[in-house]
Amino acid sequence: MWRNYLLLLSMNIMVVSLCGMWIMYFPLYASEYLGLSSELIGLIYTLSSISPVIGTMTGGLVADTIGKKKAIAIGFTISIASLAVMLTNNAITLCTGFITYFFGIAFLSPAISVLVLESAPQKIQGTLFMFATRVAPSMPPLVTLPLAGYLYEKGMYTTNILIGIIGLLVAMSMTYFIKEIGGSVRKDLGSTLRWLMNLASKDRVFLVLVLTFGLNWLLIEGLEWYVPIYLRRIGFGAVEYGLTMGLASLAVAIGALASGGMVDKLGPRIACITGWSLAALASLIFVVTPFLSLAMLFMWKVVGLLPEAVPPTVIARRYSENKTIALSAFNTATRLISIAGPLIIGLISTYHATAPFILRVILLLLSSVLVYTYLRL
């Protein structure tokens, strides 16, 4: 059990930290080197949000029918091929590879998440899940993101992509050593789909989780590409942004670990309301005091993670017999809600540069109210 956990932990570190080097600077590269407009970049991010919707659901079904290890291997293969296409440094192939990369990562994510949960004792399941998926992977970016910013400023963005390919290859090789707990269990596709339809139509807990986290992801997806451009406009450089995000990774580690602990000890409602309320406050300060923008970006990365352990932990405990497909359904549904996020941000930002952040404040507070009112566990 612990061997599996350590392997999955290492895989997450490789993927998040090394692929983050090229992902972080993609919007700047698309804007400054390819000359794409904010609206077009928003459209590209919208399309990259659609591909994981398909990838997550397909990956969950594949993991349940042919096995989790095979699903992981397929996902890595797709992602590696996508980055290889991006090396051609052509606007069309770069954007195509960007979109299909996220399909591959989404395809393998349900299998990895469930294997991590299965490898952890239930009493500390939330804590260990967050450590493997958020805490440990957030440490290397303290070094890798400033390095990526330096390479970007030197005109070496493709080097960041190459580093991502190497990370994916190493992570994929680790799949061979993973042991599926209880063997590679295969389920009848028809019965799985019937259970899934019942879950999506009648389970209130599941529906509340989907709606609230979907609203949260709507703005996370949208702001991912807009934040570096906004900071550039108000006078911050790529290296400053990379250094801030690298430093934030240490604090994110604390926030992620706190998320698992809060869910294990205090419950899902408190974790959600506390995290989203503090993130709303940080977002508001971000726009009204520009000189504190980097500090508030640092802060919202931390407190925004406090609810993160809620969905996988609740799903693993509540739907133990069907947790892979339930987690896939949750991820797919929240992705569907968030699809329009990048495009919405692109359009709203043309009205006023700070409007996307005000919208984030409103949706975070709305999600807190919904959780307080309807989530009873």
Short mmCIF file of C-alpha atoms in Angstrom, two decimals:
data_model
loop_
_atom_site.label_atom_id
_atom_site.label_comp_id
_atom_site.label_asym_id
_atom_site.label_seq_id
_atom_site.Cartn_x
_atom_site.Cartn_y
_atom_site.Cartn_z
CA MET A 1 0.00 0.00 0.00
CA TRP A 2 2.73 2.49 0.96
CA ARG A 3 4.81 1.61 -2.12
CA ASN A 4 1.85 2.57 -4.30
CA TYR A 5 1.40 5.80 -2.37
CA LEU A 6 5.06 6.82 -2.76
CA LEU A 7 5.04 6.01 -6.48
CA LEU A 8 1.88 8.04 -7.06
CA LEU A 9 3.31 10.86 -4.96
CA SER A 10 6.45 10.91 -7.13
CA MET A 11 4.41 10.84 -10.34
CA ASN A 12 2.35 13.85 -9.24
CA ILE A 13 5.51 15.78 -8.35
CA MET A 14 7.04 15.15 -11.76
CA VAL A 15 3.93 16.12 -13.71
CA VAL A 16 2.85 19.19 -11.73
CA SER A 17 6.24 20.78 -11.16
CA LEU A 18 7.87 20.18 -14.56
CA CYS A 19 4.83 20.64 -16.80
CA GLY A 20 3.94 23.73 -14.80
CA MET A 21 7.04 25.37 -16.25
CA TRP A 22 5.52 25.62 -19.73
CA ILE A 23 1.86 25.92 -18.68
CA MET A 24 2.50 28.98 -16.51
CA TYR A 25 3.97 31.01 -19.38
CA PHE A 26 1.74 29.81 -22.23
CA PRO A 27 -0.59 32.87 -22.11
CA LEU A 28 2.37 35.27 -22.17
CA TYR A 29 3.97 33.35 -25.06
CA ALA A 30 0.69 33.31 -26.98
CA SER A 31 0.20 37.03 -26.40
CA GLU A 32 3.73 38.40 -26.81
CA TYR A 33 5.33 36.02 -29.33
CA LEU A 34 2.36 34.72 -31.31
CA GLY A 35 0.45 38.01 -31.13
CA LEU A 36 -2.88 36.48 -30.13
CA SER A 37 -5.56 38.74 -28.64
CA SER A 38 -7.00 38.32 -25.13
CA GLU A 39 -10.30 37.17 -26.62
CA LEU A 40 -8.57 34.49 -28.72
CA ILE A 41 -6.47 33.27 -25.81
CA GLY A 42 -9.67 33.04 -23.78
CA LEU A 43 -11.20 30.91 -26.55
CA ILE A 44 -8.16 28.59 -26.56
CA TYR A 45 -8.47 28.12 -22.80
CA THR A 46 -12.18 27.47 -23.23
CA LEU A 47 -11.41 24.69 -25.72
CA SER A 48 -8.76 23.34 -23.36
CA SER A 49 -11.50 23.17 -20.71
CA ILE A 50 -13.78 21.16 -23.01
CA SER A 51 -11.20 18.44 -23.73
CA PRO A 52 -10.82 17.45 -20.04
CA VAL A 53 -14.60 17.04 -19.80
CA ILE A 54 -14.37 14.26 -22.36
CA GLY A 55 -11.07 12.97 -21.01
CA THR A 56 -12.18 12.68 -17.38
CA MET A 57 -15.37 10.75 -18.08
CA THR A 58 -13.72 8.52 -20.69
CA GLY A 59 -10.75 7.87 -18.41
CA GLY A 60 -13.01 6.90 -15.51
CA LEU A 61 -14.95 4.43 -17.65
CA VAL A 62 -11.74 2.97 -19.08
CA ALA A 63 -10.23 2.62 -15.59
CA ASP A 64 -13.34 0.74 -14.42
CA THR A 65 -13.45 -1.57 -17.45
CA ILE A 66 -9.81 -2.37 -18.38
CA GLY A 67 -7.94 -1.27 -15.25
CA LYS A 68 -6.43 1.83 -13.69
CA LYS A 69 -2.82 1.18 -14.75
CA LYS A 70 -3.78 0.95 -18.42
CA ALA A 71 -5.84 4.13 -18.14
CA ILE A 72 -2.84 5.96 -16.66
CA ALA A 73 -0.52 4.71 -19.41
CA ILE A 74 -2.95 5.81 -22.14
CA GLY A 75 -3.29 9.27 -20.60
CA PHE A 76 0.47 9.78 -20.38
CA THR A 77 0.93 8.68 -23.99
CA ILE A 78 -1.59 11.26 -25.21
CA SER A 79 0.00 14.05 -23.14
CA ILE A 80 3.55 13.27 -24.29
CA ALA A 81 2.45 13.24 -27.95
CA SER A 82 0.71 16.60 -27.41
CA LEU A 83 3.85 18.27 -26.08
CA ALA A 84 5.90 16.80 -28.93
CA VAL A 85 3.50 18.47 -31.38
CA MET A 86 3.91 21.80 -29.54
CA LEU A 87 7.67 21.75 -30.22
CA THR A 88 6.98 22.62 -33.87
CA ASN A 89 6.52 26.21 -32.59
CA ASN A 90 3.69 26.93 -35.01
CA ALA A 91 0.64 28.81 -33.71
CA ILE A 92 -1.84 26.16 -34.88
CA THR A 93 0.09 23.11 -33.65
CA LEU A 94 1.02 24.85 -30.40
CA CYS A 95 -2.61 25.58 -29.58
CA THR A 96 -3.74 22.10 -30.71
CA GLY A 97 -1.13 20.44 -28.50
CA PHE A 98 -2.12 22.67 -25.59
CA ILE A 99 -5.74 21.49 -25.85
CA THR A 100 -5.01 17.76 -26.28
CA TYR A 101 -2.43 17.80 -23.46
CA PHE A 102 -5.19 18.53 -20.96
CA PHE A 103 -7.32 15.74 -22.44
CA GLY A 104 -4.54 13.26 -21.67
CA ILE A 105 -3.99 14.53 -18.12
CA ALA A 106 -7.74 14.46 -17.45
CA PHE A 107 -7.94 10.91 -18.85
CA LEU A 108 -5.47 9.55 -16.28
CA SER A 109 -6.50 11.70 -13.30
CA PRO A 110 -9.47 9.61 -12.00
CA ALA A 111 -7.33 6.47 -11.86
CA ILE A 112 -4.48 8.23 -10.05
CA SER A 113 -6.83 9.94 -7.58
CA VAL A 114 -8.61 6.70 -6.68
CA LEU A 115 -5.33 4.79 -6.30
CA VAL A 116 -4.08 7.49 -3.92
CA LEU A 117 -7.29 7.28 -1.88
CA GLU A 118 -7.15 3.47 -1.80
CA SER A 119 -3.55 3.63 -0.58
CA ALA A 120 -4.39 5.85 2.42
CA PRO A 121 -5.93 4.83 5.79
CA GLN A 122 -9.47 6.20 6.03
CA LYS A 123 -8.89 8.20 9.23
CA ILE A 124 -6.30 10.37 7.51
CA GLN A 125 -7.49 9.88 3.95
CA GLY A 126 -8.09 13.57 3.28
CA THR A 127 -4.71 14.60 4.66
CA LEU A 128 -2.73 12.01 2.70
CA PHE A 129 -4.70 12.68 -0.47
CA MET A 130 -3.91 16.39 -0.31
CA PHE A 131 -0.27 15.71 0.52
CA ALA A 132 0.14 13.52 -2.57
CA THR A 133 -1.85 15.67 -4.98
CA ARG A 134 -1.17 19.21 -3.71
CA VAL A 135 1.38 19.56 -0.90
CA ALA A 136 4.37 17.63 -2.26
CA PRO A 137 3.90 18.74 -5.92
CA SER A 138 3.77 22.39 -4.79
CA MET A 139 7.29 22.38 -3.33
CA PRO A 140 9.53 22.14 -6.46
CA PRO A 141 7.89 25.17 -8.18
CA LEU A 142 9.76 27.36 -5.69
CA VAL A 143 12.74 26.68 -7.98
CA THR A 144 11.15 25.60 -11.27
CA LEU A 145 8.83 28.58 -11.83
CA PRO A 146 11.48 31.30 -11.45
CA LEU A 147 13.71 29.17 -13.70
CA ALA A 148 10.88 28.91 -16.24
CA GLY A 149 10.46 32.71 -16.08
CA TYR A 150 14.17 33.18 -16.73
CA LEU A 151 14.07 30.80 -19.71
CA TYR A 152 11.00 32.58 -21.06
CA GLU A 153 12.65 36.00 -20.87
CA LYS A 154 15.66 34.54 -22.74
CA GLY A 155 13.39 33.37 -25.57
CA MET A 156 13.70 29.69 -24.58
CA TYR A 157 10.05 28.78 -24.05
CA THR A 158 10.46 25.51 -26.01
CA THR A 159 13.03 24.42 -23.41
CA ASN A 160 10.25 24.54 -20.82
CA ILE A 161 8.18 22.26 -23.07
CA LEU A 162 11.10 19.81 -23.39
CA ILE A 163 11.44 19.69 -19.62
CA GLY A 164 7.73 18.86 -19.42
CA ILE A 165 8.16 15.95 -21.87
CA ILE A 166 11.01 14.53 -19.77
CA GLY A 167 8.87 14.76 -16.62
CA LEU A 168 5.99 12.92 -18.29
CA LEU A 169 8.27 10.14 -19.57
CA VAL A 170 9.72 9.56 -16.10
CA ALA A 171 6.25 9.56 -14.52
CA MET A 172 4.94 7.15 -17.14
CA SER A 173 7.78 4.70 -16.43
CA MET A 174 6.68 4.56 -12.78
CA THR A 175 3.28 3.18 -13.81
CA TYR A 176 4.86 -0.24 -14.36
CA PHE A 177 5.61 -0.60 -10.65
CA ILE A 178 2.13 0.31 -9.39
CA LYS A 179 -0.02 -2.52 -8.04
CA GLU A 180 -3.78 -2.20 -8.35
CA ILE A 181 -5.27 -2.82 -4.91
CA GLY A 182 -7.60 -5.82 -5.08
CA GLY A 183 -6.40 -6.50 -8.61
CA SER A 184 -7.58 -4.89 -11.83
CA VAL A 185 -11.33 -4.91 -11.19
CA ARG A 186 -13.53 -4.76 -14.27
CA LYS A 187 -17.20 -3.77 -14.09
CA ASP A 188 -20.14 -4.15 -16.43
CA LEU A 189 -20.51 -0.92 -18.42
CA GLY A 190 -24.34 -1.05 -18.45
CA SER A 191 -24.73 -1.30 -14.67
CA THR A 192 -22.12 1.42 -14.17
CA LEU A 193 -24.02 3.81 -16.44
CA ARG A 194 -27.33 3.07 -14.68
CA TRP A 195 -25.78 3.81 -11.29
CA LEU A 196 -24.29 6.98 -12.68
CA MET A 197 -27.64 8.24 -14.00
CA ASN A 198 -29.22 7.65 -10.60
CA LEU A 199 -26.39 9.55 -8.89
CA ALA A 200 -26.67 12.55 -11.20
CA SER A 201 -30.46 12.84 -10.88
CA LYS A 202 -31.23 12.04 -7.22
CA ASP A 203 -28.22 12.51 -4.92
CA ARG A 204 -28.41 15.97 -3.31
CA VAL A 205 -24.93 15.85 -1.79
CA PHE A 206 -23.41 15.10 -5.17
CA LEU A 207 -25.41 17.85 -6.88
CA VAL A 208 -24.41 20.48 -4.28
CA LEU A 209 -20.75 19.52 -4.64
CA VAL A 210 -20.96 19.79 -8.42
CA LEU A 211 -22.68 23.18 -8.42
CA THR A 212 -20.48 24.89 -5.83
CA PHE A 213 -17.15 23.54 -7.02
CA GLY A 214 -18.24 24.08 -10.62
CA LEU A 215 -18.78 27.78 -9.90
CA ASN A 216 -15.37 27.91 -8.26
CA TRP A 217 -13.70 26.24 -11.23
CA LEU A 218 -15.50 28.60 -13.62
CA LEU A 219 -13.30 31.44 -12.39
CA ILE A 220 -10.16 29.39 -11.70
CA GLU A 221 -10.08 28.26 -15.33
CA GLY A 222 -10.81 31.74 -16.58
CA LEU A 223 -8.30 33.59 -14.44
CA GLU A 224 -5.46 31.14 -15.05
CA TRP A 225 -4.53 32.82 -18.33
CA TYR A 226 -5.63 36.35 -17.39
CA VAL A 227 -3.69 36.90 -14.14
CA PRO A 228 -0.18 37.02 -15.69
CA ILE A 229 -1.40 39.39 -18.41
CA TYR A 230 -3.13 41.63 -15.84
CA LEU A 231 -0.01 41.74 -13.66
CA ARG A 232 2.08 42.58 -16.72
CA ARG A 233 -0.23 45.52 -17.46
CA ILE A 234 0.14 46.97 -13.96
CA GLY A 235 3.91 46.78 -14.10
CA PHE A 236 5.09 43.37 -12.88
CA GLY A 237 7.57 41.29 -14.94
CA ALA A 238 7.59 37.58 -15.83
CA VAL A 239 10.39 36.79 -13.36
CA GLU A 240 8.55 38.60 -10.54
CA TYR A 241 5.41 36.64 -11.36
CA GLY A 242 7.32 33.36 -11.50
CA LEU A 243 9.08 34.08 -8.20
CA THR A 244 5.76 34.95 -6.52
CA MET A 245 4.12 31.76 -7.80
CA GLY A 246 7.17 29.78 -6.71
CA LEU A 247 6.99 31.25 -3.20
CA ALA A 248 3.24 30.72 -3.20
CA SER A 249 3.87 27.03 -3.81
CA LEU A 250 5.29 26.74 -0.30
CA ALA A 251 2.26 28.40 1.22
CA VAL A 252 0.01 26.33 -1.04
CA ALA A 253 1.59 23.28 0.55
CA ILE A 254 0.43 24.53 3.92
CA GLY A 255 -3.04 25.33 2.60
CA ALA A 256 -3.40 21.92 0.97
CA LEU A 257 -2.30 20.09 4.11
CA ALA A 258 -4.68 22.24 6.16
CA SER A 259 -7.46 21.29 3.73
CA GLY A 260 -7.04 17.58 4.39
CA GLY A 261 -6.83 18.19 8.14
CA MET A 262 -9.93 20.42 8.18
CA VAL A 263 -12.01 17.88 6.29
CA ASP A 264 -10.81 15.01 8.51
CA LYS A 265 -11.33 16.90 11.79
CA LEU A 266 -13.91 19.68 11.24
CA GLY A 267 -15.94 18.46 8.29
CA PRO A 268 -16.58 19.50 4.67
CA ARG A 269 -18.87 22.51 5.36
CA ILE A 270 -16.36 24.38 7.53
CA ALA A 271 -13.54 23.71 5.06
CA CYS A 272 -15.57 25.08 2.14
CA ILE A 273 -16.99 28.16 3.84
CA THR A 274 -13.69 29.16 5.46
CA GLY A 275 -11.64 28.74 2.28
CA TRP A 276 -14.03 30.46 -0.11
CA SER A 277 -14.77 33.39 2.21
CA LEU A 278 -11.06 34.12 2.72
CA ALA A 279 -10.37 33.71 -1.01
CA ALA A 280 -13.12 36.25 -1.77
CA LEU A 281 -11.52 38.73 0.62
CA ALA A 282 -8.07 38.24 -0.94
CA SER A 283 -9.52 38.70 -4.44
CA LEU A 284 -11.17 41.96 -3.41
CA ILE A 285 -7.97 43.37 -1.93
CA PHE A 286 -6.12 42.22 -5.07
CA VAL A 287 -8.02 44.71 -7.23
CA VAL A 288 -8.44 47.66 -4.88
CA THR A 289 -4.78 47.85 -3.79
CA PRO A 290 -2.50 47.20 -6.81
CA PHE A 291 0.71 47.41 -4.77
CA LEU A 292 -0.55 44.40 -2.76
CA SER A 293 -1.51 42.39 -5.87
CA LEU A 294 1.36 39.90 -5.65
CA ALA A 295 0.80 39.41 -1.91
CA MET A 296 -2.92 38.82 -2.43
CA LEU A 297 -2.25 36.44 -5.31
CA PHE A 298 -0.03 34.56 -2.88
CA MET A 299 -2.82 34.59 -0.29
CA TRP A 300 -5.69 33.43 -2.49
CA LYS A 301 -3.59 30.52 -3.74
CA VAL A 302 -3.33 29.39 -0.12
CA VAL A 303 -6.85 29.87 1.24
CA GLY A 304 -8.50 28.83 -2.03
CA LEU A 305 -7.15 25.33 -1.42
CA LEU A 306 -8.89 24.80 1.91
CA PRO A 307 -12.01 23.22 0.32
CA GLU A 308 -9.96 21.13 -2.14
CA ALA A 309 -9.99 17.88 -0.14
CA VAL A 310 -13.78 17.91 0.23
CA PRO A 311 -14.94 16.28 -3.06
CA PRO A 312 -12.50 13.31 -3.25
CA THR A 313 -12.81 12.55 0.46
CA VAL A 314 -16.62 12.74 0.52
CA ILE A 315 -16.88 10.70 -2.68
CA ALA A 316 -14.46 8.01 -1.47
CA ARG A 317 -16.40 7.59 1.78
CA ARG A 318 -19.94 7.98 0.44
CA TYR A 319 -19.62 5.96 -2.78
CA SER A 320 -16.95 3.42 -1.83
CA GLU A 321 -18.08 0.78 -4.34
CA ASN A 322 -18.17 3.19 -7.28
CA LYS A 323 -15.69 5.88 -6.31
CA THR A 324 -13.76 5.90 -9.60
CA ILE A 325 -16.78 6.61 -11.77
CA ALA A 326 -18.32 8.95 -9.14
CA LEU A 327 -15.12 11.01 -9.03
CA SER A 328 -15.00 11.02 -12.83
CA ALA A 329 -18.61 12.19 -12.98
CA PHE A 330 -17.90 14.96 -10.46
CA ASN A 331 -14.84 16.16 -12.38
CA THR A 332 -16.71 16.00 -15.68
CA ALA A 333 -19.70 17.94 -14.37
CA THR A 334 -17.59 20.68 -12.77
CA ARG A 335 -15.59 20.96 -15.99
CA LEU A 336 -18.79 21.39 -17.96
CA ILE A 337 -19.80 24.27 -15.71
CA SER A 338 -16.35 25.83 -15.99
CA ILE A 339 -16.00 25.53 -19.78
CA ALA A 340 -17.12 29.07 -20.46
CA GLY A 341 -14.80 30.53 -17.80
CA PRO A 342 -11.87 31.56 -20.03
CA LEU A 343 -14.17 33.03 -22.68
CA ILE A 344 -16.21 34.90 -20.05
CA ILE A 345 -13.02 36.36 -18.56
CA GLY A 346 -11.81 37.40 -22.01
CA LEU A 347 -15.08 39.23 -22.69
CA ILE A 348 -15.44 40.78 -19.23
CA SER A 349 -11.84 41.99 -19.23
CA THR A 350 -12.61 44.16 -22.27
CA TYR A 351 -15.16 46.03 -20.16
CA HIS A 352 -12.79 46.69 -17.25
CA ALA A 353 -9.46 45.10 -16.29
CA THR A 354 -10.61 44.37 -12.72
CA ALA A 355 -14.09 43.03 -13.57
CA PRO A 356 -13.03 39.33 -13.64
CA PHE A 357 -11.82 39.54 -10.04
CA ILE A 358 -15.04 41.17 -8.84
CA LEU A 359 -16.99 38.34 -10.47
CA ARG A 360 -14.79 35.86 -8.61
CA VAL A 361 -15.68 37.48 -5.28
CA ILE A 362 -19.40 37.19 -6.04
CA LEU A 363 -19.27 33.52 -7.07
CA LEU A 364 -17.12 32.50 -4.10
CA LEU A 365 -19.57 34.07 -1.67
CA LEU A 366 -22.50 32.45 -3.50
CA SER A 367 -20.84 29.03 -3.21
CA SER A 368 -20.31 29.56 0.53
CA VAL A 369 -24.01 30.31 0.99
CA LEU A 370 -25.06 27.23 -1.00
CA VAL A 371 -22.79 24.93 1.03
CA TYR A 372 -24.01 26.39 4.32
CA THR A 373 -27.65 26.01 3.28
CA TYR A 374 -27.75 22.65 1.51
CA LEU A 375 -24.70 20.52 2.32
CA ARG A 376 -25.57 18.23 5.22
CA LEU A 377 -23.27 15.29 5.89
#
